[in-house]
mmCIF file of C-alpha atoms and ligand atoms in Angstrom:
data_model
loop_
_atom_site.group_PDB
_atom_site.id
_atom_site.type_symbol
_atom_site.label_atom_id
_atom_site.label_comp_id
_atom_site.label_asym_id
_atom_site.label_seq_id
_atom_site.Cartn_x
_atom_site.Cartn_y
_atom_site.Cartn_z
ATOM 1 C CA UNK A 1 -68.041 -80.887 -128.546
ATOM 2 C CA UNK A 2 -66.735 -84.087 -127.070
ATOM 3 C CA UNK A 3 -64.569 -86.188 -129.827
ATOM 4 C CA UNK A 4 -63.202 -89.472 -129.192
ATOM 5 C CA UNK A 5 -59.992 -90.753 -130.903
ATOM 6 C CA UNK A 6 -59.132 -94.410 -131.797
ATOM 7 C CA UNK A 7 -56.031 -95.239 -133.332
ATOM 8 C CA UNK A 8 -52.889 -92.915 -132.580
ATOM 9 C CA UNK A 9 -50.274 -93.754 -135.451
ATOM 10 C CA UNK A 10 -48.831 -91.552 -137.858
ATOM 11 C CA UNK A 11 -51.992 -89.808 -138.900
ATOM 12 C CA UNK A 12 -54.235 -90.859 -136.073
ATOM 13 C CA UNK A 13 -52.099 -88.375 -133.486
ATOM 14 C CA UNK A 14 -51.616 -85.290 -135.178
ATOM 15 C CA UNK A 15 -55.524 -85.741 -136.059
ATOM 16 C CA UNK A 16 -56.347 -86.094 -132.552
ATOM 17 C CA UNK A 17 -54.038 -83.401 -131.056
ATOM 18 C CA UNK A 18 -55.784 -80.977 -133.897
ATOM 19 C CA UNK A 19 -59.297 -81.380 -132.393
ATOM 20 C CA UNK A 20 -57.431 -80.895 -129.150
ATOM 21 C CA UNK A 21 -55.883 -77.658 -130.209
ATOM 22 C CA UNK A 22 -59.299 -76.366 -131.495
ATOM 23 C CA UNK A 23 -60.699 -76.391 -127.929
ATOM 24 C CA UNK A 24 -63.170 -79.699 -127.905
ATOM 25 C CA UNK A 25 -62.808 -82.464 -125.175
ATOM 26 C CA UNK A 26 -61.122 -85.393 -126.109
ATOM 27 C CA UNK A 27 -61.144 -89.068 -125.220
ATOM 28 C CA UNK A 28 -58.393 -90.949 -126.147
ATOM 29 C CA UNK A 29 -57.960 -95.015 -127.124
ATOM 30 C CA UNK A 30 -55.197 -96.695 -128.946
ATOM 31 C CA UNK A 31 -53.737 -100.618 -128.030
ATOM 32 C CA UNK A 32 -50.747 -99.393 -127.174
ATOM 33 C CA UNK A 33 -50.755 -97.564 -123.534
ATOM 34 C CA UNK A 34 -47.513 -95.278 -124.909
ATOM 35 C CA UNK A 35 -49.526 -94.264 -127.988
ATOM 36 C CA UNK A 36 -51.997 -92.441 -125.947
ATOM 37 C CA UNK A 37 -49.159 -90.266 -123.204
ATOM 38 C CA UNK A 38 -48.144 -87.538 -126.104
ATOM 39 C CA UNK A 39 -52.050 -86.930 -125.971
ATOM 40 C CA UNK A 40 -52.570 -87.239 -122.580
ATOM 41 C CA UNK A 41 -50.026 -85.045 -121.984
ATOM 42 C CA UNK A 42 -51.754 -82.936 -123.913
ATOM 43 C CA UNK A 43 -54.365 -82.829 -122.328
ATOM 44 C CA UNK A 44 -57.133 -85.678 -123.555
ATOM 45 C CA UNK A 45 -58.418 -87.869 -121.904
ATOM 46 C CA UNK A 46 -57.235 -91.883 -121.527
ATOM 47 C CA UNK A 47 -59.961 -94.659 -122.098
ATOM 48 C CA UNK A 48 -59.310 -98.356 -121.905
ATOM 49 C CA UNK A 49 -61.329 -99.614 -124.436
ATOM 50 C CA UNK A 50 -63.452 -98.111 -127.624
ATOM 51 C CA UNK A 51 -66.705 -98.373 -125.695
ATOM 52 C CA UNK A 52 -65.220 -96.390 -122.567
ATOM 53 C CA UNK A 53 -64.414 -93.861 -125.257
ATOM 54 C CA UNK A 54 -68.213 -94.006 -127.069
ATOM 55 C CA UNK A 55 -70.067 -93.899 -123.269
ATOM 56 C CA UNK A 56 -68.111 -90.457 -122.882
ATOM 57 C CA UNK A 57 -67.985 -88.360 -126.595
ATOM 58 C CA UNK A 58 -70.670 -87.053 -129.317
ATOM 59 C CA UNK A 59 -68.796 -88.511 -132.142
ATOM 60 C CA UNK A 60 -65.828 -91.314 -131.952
ATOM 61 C CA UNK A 61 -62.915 -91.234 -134.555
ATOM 62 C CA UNK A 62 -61.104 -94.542 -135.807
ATOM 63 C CA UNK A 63 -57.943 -94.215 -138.165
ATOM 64 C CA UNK A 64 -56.816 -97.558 -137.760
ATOM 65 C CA UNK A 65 -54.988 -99.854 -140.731
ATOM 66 C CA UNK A 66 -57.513 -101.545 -142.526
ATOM 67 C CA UNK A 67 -61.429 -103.155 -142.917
ATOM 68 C CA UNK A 68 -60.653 -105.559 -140.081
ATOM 69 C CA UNK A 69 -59.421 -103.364 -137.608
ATOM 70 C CA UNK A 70 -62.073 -100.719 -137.952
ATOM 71 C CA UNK A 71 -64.552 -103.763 -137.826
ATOM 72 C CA UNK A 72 -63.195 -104.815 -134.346
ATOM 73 C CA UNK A 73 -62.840 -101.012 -132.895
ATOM 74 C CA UNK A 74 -66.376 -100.473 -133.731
ATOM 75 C CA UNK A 75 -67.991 -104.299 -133.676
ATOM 76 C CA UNK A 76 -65.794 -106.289 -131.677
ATOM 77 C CA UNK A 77 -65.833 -106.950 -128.020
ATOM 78 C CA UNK A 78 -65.943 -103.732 -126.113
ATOM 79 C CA UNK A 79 -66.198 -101.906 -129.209
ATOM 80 C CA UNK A 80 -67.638 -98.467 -129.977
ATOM 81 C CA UNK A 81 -71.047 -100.028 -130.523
ATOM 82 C CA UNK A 82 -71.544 -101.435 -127.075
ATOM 83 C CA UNK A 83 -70.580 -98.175 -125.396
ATOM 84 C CA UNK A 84 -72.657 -96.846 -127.698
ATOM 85 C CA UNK A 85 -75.204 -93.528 -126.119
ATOM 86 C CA UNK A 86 -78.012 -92.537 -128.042
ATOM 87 C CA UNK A 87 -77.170 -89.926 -131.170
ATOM 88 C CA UNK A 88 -73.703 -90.978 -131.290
ATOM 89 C CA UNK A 89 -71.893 -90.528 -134.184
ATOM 90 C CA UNK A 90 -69.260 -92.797 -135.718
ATOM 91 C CA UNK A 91 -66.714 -92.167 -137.894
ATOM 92 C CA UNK A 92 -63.933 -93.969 -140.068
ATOM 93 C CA UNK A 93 -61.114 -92.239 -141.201
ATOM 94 C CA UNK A 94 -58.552 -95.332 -142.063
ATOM 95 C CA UNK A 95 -58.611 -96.122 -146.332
ATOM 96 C CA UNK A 96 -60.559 -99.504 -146.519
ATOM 97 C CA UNK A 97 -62.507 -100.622 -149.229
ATOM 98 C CA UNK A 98 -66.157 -98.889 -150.362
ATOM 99 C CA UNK A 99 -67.835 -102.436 -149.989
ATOM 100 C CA UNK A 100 -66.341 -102.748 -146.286
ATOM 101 C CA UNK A 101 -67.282 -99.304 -145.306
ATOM 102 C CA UNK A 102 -71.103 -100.211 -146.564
ATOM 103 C CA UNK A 103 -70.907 -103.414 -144.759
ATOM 104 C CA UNK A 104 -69.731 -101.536 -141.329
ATOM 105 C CA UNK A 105 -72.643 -98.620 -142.010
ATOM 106 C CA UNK A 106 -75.462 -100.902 -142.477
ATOM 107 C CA UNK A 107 -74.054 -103.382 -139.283
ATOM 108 C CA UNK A 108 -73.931 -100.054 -137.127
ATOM 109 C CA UNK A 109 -77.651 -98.950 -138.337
ATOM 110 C CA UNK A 110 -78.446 -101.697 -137.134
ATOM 111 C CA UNK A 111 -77.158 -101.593 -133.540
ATOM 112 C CA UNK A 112 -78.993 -97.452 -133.626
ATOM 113 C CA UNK A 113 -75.704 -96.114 -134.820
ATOM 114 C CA UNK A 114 -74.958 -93.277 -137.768
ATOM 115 C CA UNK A 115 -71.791 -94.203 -139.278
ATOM 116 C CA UNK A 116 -70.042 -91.753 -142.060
ATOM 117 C CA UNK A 117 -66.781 -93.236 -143.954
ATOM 118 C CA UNK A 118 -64.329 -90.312 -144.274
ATOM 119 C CA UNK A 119 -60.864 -90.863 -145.559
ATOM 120 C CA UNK A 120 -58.441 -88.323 -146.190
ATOM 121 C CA UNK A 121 -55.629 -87.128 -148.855
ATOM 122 C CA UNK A 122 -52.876 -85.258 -147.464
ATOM 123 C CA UNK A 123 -50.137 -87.317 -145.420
ATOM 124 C CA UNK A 124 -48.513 -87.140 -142.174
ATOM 125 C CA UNK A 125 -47.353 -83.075 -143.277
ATOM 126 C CA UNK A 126 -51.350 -82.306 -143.632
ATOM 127 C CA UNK A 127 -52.151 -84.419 -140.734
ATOM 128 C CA UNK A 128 -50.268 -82.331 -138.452
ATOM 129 C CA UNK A 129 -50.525 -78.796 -140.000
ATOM 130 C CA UNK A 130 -54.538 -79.344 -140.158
ATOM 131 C CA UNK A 131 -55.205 -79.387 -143.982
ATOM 132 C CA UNK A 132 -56.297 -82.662 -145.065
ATOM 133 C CA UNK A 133 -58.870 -83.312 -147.412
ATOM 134 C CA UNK A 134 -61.733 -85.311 -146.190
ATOM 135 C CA UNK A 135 -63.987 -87.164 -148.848
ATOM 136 C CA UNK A 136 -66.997 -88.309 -146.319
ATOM 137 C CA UNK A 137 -70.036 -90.897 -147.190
ATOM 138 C CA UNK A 138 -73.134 -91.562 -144.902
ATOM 139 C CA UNK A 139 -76.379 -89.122 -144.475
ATOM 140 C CA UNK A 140 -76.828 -85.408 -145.039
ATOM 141 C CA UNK A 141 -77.561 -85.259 -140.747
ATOM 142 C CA UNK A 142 -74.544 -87.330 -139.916
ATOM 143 C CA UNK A 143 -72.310 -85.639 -141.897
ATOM 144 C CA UNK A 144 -72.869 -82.517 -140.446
ATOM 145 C CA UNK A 145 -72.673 -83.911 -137.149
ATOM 146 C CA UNK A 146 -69.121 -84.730 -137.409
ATOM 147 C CA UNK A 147 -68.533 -81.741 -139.693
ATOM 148 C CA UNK A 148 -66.769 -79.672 -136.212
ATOM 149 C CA UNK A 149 -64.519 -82.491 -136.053
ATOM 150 C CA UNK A 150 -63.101 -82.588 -139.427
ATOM 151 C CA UNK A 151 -62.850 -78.804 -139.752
ATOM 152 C CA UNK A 152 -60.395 -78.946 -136.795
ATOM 153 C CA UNK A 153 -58.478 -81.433 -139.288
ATOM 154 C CA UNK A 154 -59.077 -80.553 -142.645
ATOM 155 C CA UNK A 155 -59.401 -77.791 -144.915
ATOM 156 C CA UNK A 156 -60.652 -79.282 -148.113
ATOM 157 C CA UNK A 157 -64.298 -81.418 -146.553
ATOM 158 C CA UNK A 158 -66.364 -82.856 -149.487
ATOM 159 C CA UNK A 159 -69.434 -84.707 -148.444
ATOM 160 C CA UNK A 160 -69.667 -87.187 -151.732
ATOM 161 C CA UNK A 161 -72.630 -89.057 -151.251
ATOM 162 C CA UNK A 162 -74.181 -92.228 -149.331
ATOM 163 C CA UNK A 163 -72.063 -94.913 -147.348
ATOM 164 C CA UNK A 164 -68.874 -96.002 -149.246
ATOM 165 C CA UNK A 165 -68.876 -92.736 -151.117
ATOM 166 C CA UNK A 166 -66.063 -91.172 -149.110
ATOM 167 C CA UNK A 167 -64.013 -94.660 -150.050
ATOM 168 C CA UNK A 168 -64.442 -94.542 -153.751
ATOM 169 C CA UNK A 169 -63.080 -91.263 -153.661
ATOM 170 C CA UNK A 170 -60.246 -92.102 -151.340
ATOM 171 C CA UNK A 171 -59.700 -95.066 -154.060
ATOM 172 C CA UNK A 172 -59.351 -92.806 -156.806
ATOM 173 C CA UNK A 173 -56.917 -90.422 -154.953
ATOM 174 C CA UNK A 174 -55.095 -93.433 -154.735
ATOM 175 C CA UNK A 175 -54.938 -94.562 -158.231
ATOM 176 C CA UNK A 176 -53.407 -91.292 -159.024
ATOM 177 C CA UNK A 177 -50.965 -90.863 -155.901
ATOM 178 C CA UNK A 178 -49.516 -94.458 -156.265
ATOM 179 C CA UNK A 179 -48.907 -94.027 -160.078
ATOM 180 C CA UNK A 180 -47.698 -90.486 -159.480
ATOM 181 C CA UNK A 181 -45.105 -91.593 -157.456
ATOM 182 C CA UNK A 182 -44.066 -93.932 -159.421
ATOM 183 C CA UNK A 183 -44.021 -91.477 -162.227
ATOM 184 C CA UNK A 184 -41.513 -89.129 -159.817
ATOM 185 C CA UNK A 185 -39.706 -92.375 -159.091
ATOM 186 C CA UNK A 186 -38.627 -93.486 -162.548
ATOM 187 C CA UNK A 187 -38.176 -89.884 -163.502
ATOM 188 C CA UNK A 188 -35.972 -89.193 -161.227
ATOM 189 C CA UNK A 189 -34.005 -92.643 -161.661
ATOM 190 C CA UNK A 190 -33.986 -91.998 -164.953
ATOM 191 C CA UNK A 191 -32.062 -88.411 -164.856
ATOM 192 C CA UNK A 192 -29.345 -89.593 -162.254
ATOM 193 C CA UNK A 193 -28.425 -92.931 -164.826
ATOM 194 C CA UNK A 194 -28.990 -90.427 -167.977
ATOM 195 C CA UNK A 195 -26.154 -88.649 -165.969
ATOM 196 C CA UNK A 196 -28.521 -85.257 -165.321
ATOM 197 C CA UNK A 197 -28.658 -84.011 -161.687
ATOM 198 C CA UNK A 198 -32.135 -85.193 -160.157
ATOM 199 C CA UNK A 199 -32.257 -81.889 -158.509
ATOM 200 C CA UNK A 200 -31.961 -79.885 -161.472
ATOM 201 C CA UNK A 201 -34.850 -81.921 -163.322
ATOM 202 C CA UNK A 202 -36.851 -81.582 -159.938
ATOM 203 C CA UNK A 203 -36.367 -78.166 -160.089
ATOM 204 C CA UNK A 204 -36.965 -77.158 -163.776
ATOM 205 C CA UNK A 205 -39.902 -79.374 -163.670
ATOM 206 C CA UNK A 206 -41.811 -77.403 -161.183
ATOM 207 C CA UNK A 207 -42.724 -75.066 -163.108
ATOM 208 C CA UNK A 208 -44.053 -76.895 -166.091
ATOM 209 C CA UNK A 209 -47.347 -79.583 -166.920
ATOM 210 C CA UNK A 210 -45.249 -82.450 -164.682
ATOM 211 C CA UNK A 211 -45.561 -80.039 -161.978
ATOM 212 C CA UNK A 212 -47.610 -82.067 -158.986
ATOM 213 C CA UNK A 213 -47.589 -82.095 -155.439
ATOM 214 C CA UNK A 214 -46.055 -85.537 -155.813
ATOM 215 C CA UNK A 215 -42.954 -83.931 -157.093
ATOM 216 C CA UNK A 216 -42.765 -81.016 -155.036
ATOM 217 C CA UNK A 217 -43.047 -82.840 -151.511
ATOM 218 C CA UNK A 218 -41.783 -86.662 -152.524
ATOM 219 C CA UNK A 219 -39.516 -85.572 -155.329
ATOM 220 C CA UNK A 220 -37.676 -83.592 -152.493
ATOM 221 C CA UNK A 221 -37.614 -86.544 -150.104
ATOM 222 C CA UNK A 222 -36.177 -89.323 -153.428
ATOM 223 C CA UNK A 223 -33.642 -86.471 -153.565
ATOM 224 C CA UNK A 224 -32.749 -86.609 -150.389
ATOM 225 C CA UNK A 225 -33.386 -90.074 -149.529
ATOM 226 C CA UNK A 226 -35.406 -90.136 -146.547
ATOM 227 C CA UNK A 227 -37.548 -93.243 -146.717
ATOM 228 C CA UNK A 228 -38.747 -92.338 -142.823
ATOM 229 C CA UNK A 229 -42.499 -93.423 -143.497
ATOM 230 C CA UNK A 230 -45.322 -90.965 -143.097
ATOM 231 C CA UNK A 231 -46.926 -93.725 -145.152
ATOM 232 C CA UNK A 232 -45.759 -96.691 -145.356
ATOM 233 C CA UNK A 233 -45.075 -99.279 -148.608
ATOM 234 C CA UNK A 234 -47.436 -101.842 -146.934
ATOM 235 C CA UNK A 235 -50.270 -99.099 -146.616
ATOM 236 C CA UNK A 236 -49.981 -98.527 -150.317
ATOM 237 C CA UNK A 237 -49.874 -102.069 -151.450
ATOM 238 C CA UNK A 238 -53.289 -102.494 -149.027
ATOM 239 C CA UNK A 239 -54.864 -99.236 -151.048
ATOM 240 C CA UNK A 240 -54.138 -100.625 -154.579
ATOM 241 C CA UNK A 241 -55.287 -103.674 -153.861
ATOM 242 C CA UNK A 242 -58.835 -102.360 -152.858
ATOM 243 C CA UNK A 243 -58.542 -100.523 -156.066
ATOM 244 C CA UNK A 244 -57.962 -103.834 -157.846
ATOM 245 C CA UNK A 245 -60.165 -105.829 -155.660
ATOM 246 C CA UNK A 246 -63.097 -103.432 -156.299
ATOM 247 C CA UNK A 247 -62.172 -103.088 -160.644
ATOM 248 C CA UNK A 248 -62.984 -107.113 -160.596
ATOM 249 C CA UNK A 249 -66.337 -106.683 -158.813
ATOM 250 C CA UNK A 250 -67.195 -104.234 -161.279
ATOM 251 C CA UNK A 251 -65.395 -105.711 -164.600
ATOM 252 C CA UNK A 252 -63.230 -102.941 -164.921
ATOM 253 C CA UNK A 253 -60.073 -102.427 -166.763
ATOM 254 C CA UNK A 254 -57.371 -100.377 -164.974
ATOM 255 C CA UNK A 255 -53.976 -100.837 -166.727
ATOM 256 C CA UNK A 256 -52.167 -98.564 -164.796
ATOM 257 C CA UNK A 257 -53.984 -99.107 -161.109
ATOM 258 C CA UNK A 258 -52.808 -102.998 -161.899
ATOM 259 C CA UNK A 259 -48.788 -101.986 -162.805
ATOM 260 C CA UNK A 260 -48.322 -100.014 -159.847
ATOM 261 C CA UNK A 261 -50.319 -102.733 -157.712
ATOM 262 C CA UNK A 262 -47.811 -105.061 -158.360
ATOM 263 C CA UNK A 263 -44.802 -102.365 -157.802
ATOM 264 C CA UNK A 264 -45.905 -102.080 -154.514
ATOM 265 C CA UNK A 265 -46.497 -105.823 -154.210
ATOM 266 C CA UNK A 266 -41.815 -106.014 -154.896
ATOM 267 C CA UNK A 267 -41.909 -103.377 -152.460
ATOM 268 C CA UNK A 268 -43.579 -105.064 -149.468
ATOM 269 C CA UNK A 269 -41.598 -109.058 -151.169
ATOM 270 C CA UNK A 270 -38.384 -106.668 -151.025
ATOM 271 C CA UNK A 271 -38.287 -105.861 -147.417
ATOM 272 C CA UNK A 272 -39.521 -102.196 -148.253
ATOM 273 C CA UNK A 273 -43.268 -102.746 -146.310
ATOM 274 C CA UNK A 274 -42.038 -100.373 -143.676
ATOM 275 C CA UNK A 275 -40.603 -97.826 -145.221
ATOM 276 C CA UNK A 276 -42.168 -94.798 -147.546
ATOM 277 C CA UNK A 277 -44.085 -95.414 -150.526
ATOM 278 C CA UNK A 278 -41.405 -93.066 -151.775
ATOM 279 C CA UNK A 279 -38.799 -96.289 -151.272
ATOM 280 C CA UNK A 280 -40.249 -97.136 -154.428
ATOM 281 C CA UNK A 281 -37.220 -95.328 -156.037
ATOM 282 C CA UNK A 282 -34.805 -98.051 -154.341
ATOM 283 C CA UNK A 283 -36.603 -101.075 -156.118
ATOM 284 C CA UNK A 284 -36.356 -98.891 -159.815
ATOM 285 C CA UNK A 285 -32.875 -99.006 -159.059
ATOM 286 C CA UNK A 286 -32.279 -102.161 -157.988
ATOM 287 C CA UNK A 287 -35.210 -104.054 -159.890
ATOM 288 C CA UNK A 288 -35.092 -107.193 -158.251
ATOM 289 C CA UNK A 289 -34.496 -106.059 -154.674
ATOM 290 C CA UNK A 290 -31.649 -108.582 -154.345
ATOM 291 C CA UNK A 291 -28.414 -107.760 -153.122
HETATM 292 P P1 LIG B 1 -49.940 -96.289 -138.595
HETATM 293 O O1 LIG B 1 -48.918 -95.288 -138.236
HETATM 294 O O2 LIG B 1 -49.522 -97.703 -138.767
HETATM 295 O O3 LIG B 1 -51.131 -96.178 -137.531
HETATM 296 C C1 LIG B 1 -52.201 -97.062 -137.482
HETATM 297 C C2 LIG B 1 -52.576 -97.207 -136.027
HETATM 298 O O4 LIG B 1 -53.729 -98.021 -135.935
HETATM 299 C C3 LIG B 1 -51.459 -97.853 -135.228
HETATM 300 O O5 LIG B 1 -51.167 -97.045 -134.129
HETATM 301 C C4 LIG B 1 -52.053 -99.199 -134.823
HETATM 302 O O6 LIG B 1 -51.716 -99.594 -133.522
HETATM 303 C C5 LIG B 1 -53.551 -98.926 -134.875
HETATM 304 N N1 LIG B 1 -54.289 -100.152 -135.175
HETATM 305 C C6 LIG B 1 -54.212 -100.923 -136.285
HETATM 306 N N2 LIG B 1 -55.042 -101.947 -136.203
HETATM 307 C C7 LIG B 1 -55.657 -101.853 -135.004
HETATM 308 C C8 LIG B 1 -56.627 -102.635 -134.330
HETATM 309 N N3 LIG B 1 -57.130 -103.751 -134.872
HETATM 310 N N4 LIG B 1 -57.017 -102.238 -133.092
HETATM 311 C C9 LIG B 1 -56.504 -101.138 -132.552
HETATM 312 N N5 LIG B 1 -55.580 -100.348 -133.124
HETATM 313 C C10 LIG B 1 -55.175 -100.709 -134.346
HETATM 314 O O7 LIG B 1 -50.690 -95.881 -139.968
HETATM 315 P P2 LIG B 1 -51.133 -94.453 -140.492
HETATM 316 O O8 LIG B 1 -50.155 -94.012 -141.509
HETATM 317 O O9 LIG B 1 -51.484 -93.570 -139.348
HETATM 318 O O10 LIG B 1 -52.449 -94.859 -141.309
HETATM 319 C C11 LIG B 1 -53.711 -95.031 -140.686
HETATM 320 C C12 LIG B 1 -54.786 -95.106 -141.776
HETATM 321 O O11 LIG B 1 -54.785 -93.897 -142.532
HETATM 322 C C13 LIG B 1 -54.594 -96.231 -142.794
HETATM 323 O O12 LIG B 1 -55.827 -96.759 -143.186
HETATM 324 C C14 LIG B 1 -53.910 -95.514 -143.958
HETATM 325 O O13 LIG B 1 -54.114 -96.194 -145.190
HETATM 326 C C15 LIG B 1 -54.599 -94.167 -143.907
HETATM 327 N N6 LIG B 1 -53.847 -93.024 -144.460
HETATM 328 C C16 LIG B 1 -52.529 -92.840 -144.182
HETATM 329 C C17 LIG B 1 -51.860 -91.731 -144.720
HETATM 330 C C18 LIG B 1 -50.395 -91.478 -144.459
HETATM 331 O O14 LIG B 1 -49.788 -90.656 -145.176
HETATM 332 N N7 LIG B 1 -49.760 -92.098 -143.467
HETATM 333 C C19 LIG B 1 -52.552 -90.811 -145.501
HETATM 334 C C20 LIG B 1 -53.908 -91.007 -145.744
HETATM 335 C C21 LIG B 1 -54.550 -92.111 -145.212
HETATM 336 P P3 LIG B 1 -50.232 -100.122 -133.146
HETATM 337 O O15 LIG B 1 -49.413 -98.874 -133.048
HETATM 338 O O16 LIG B 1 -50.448 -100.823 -131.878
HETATM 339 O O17 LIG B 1 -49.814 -100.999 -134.302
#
């Protein structure tokens, strides 16, 4: 199968190298000519636009930032769409919101163009070893379509329902991974000034109901206080507030969404945008983010 890549950031690369690795041909695109050498070297091939990438592949990957950015990729000038061949398949993989997504589906129907929303759960560690989980929205056809690809990049692949399906899910995944962090977060802060060692709790923890992957993987990394983003504060802030965005169009009440939202608001006000969502730990401890 011929995949095309677009976007080669944290996620985006490993993603694309895994399709690599599973023996497809792949067409590479990203703004940045350095992005796309580790791939090339790889072995994929080097586009200079999205629609050099769509004339050439079966289905065309974006994992981009956010609703914008996929909108120019695949609707801008020299886009996906006008490169677009007949039975192409197109496929987000960036976290935007579920209204977006719909809006970018029924704009790409329109140009003769299947478009499935699929964002993943995982982070930059299932990125690379090939076990993210995929929530996908779009048709029954299309979906399998572009099935190949995410099997080379996923292990978990749940086809949820109709265009912005895949991003409701990937909304709830991120209600609960931004408010389990900060649960790790002022756990952990709260052992080292209640004079326990973090470690310890981490450890005894594990193996009770607080037990999460949240603890395991970003317990370890509080602990030892790496803040080196696989995802970044900013990205966060940007998921929450399509969590929050979306709870006012539908007149819902999410307590807890709403606190962390404006956590990871101090975060990115605090200089921490960059750095992991884990970093989270650093404004506990210093509230204010002042020095
Ligand atoms: P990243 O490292 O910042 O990569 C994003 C890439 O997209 C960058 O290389 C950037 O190019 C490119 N890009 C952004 N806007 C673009 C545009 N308008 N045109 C062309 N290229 C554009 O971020 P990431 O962590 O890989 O995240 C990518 C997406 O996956 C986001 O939607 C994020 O929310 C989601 N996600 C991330 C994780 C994670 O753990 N990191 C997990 C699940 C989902 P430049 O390098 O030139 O800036």
């Amino acid at each position: 199968m011929k995949i095309g890549f677009l976007g080669l950031g944290i996620m985006g690369r490993p993603m694309a190298l895994n399709t690599l690795k599973a023996g497809h041909e792949v067409v590479v695109w990203a703004r940045r000519a350095e992005s796309m050498l580790p791939l090339a070297e790889a072995g994929a091939r080097i586009a200079t636009s999205p629609a050099e990438v769509a004339r050439q592949v079966d289905v065309v990957i974006s994992m981009v930032a956010d609703a914008p950015d996929v909108e120019q990729v695949m609707l801008g000038e020299n886009g996906v769409a006008s490169g677009a061949q007949a039975g192409l398949v197109a496929v987000d993989m960036s976290t935007i919101a579920p209204s977006a997504a719909k809006d970018i589906a029924a704009k790409m129907k329109a140009r003769g163009i299947e478009f499935v929303d699929a964002p993943v759960s995982g982070g930059e560690v299932g990125a690379i070893a090939g076990t993210l989980s995929i929530m996908a929205g779009g048709s029954e056809a299309a979906f399998a379509r572009a099935k190949p690809a995410f099997e080379c990049m996923g292990k978990n692949i749940v086809h949820i329902g109709d265009s912005g399906a895949g991003q409701v899910a990937k909304a709830c995944n991120q209600i609960m991974t931004g408010m389990g962090v900060m649960a790790v977060a002022e756990a952990l802060c709260f052992a080292s000034k209640a004079g326990a060692n973090p470690a310890k709790v981490r450890e005894a923890l594990l193996g009770g109901f607080a037990y999460s992957k949240i603890l395991e993987n970003h317990g370890q990394r509080m602990i030892d206080r790496n803040f080196k983003p696989g995802f970044k504060s900013w990205m966060h802030q940007k998921d929450l507030n399509i969590v929050m965005q979306s709870a006012h169009e539908l007149g819902l009440m999410l307590p807890g969404s709403a606190m962390t939202a404006q956590m990871f608001n101090a975060m990115v006000g605090s200089g921490l945008g960059e750095e992991d969502s884990i970093a989270v730990l650093k404004l506990l401890e210093n509230p204010s983010g002042q020095q």
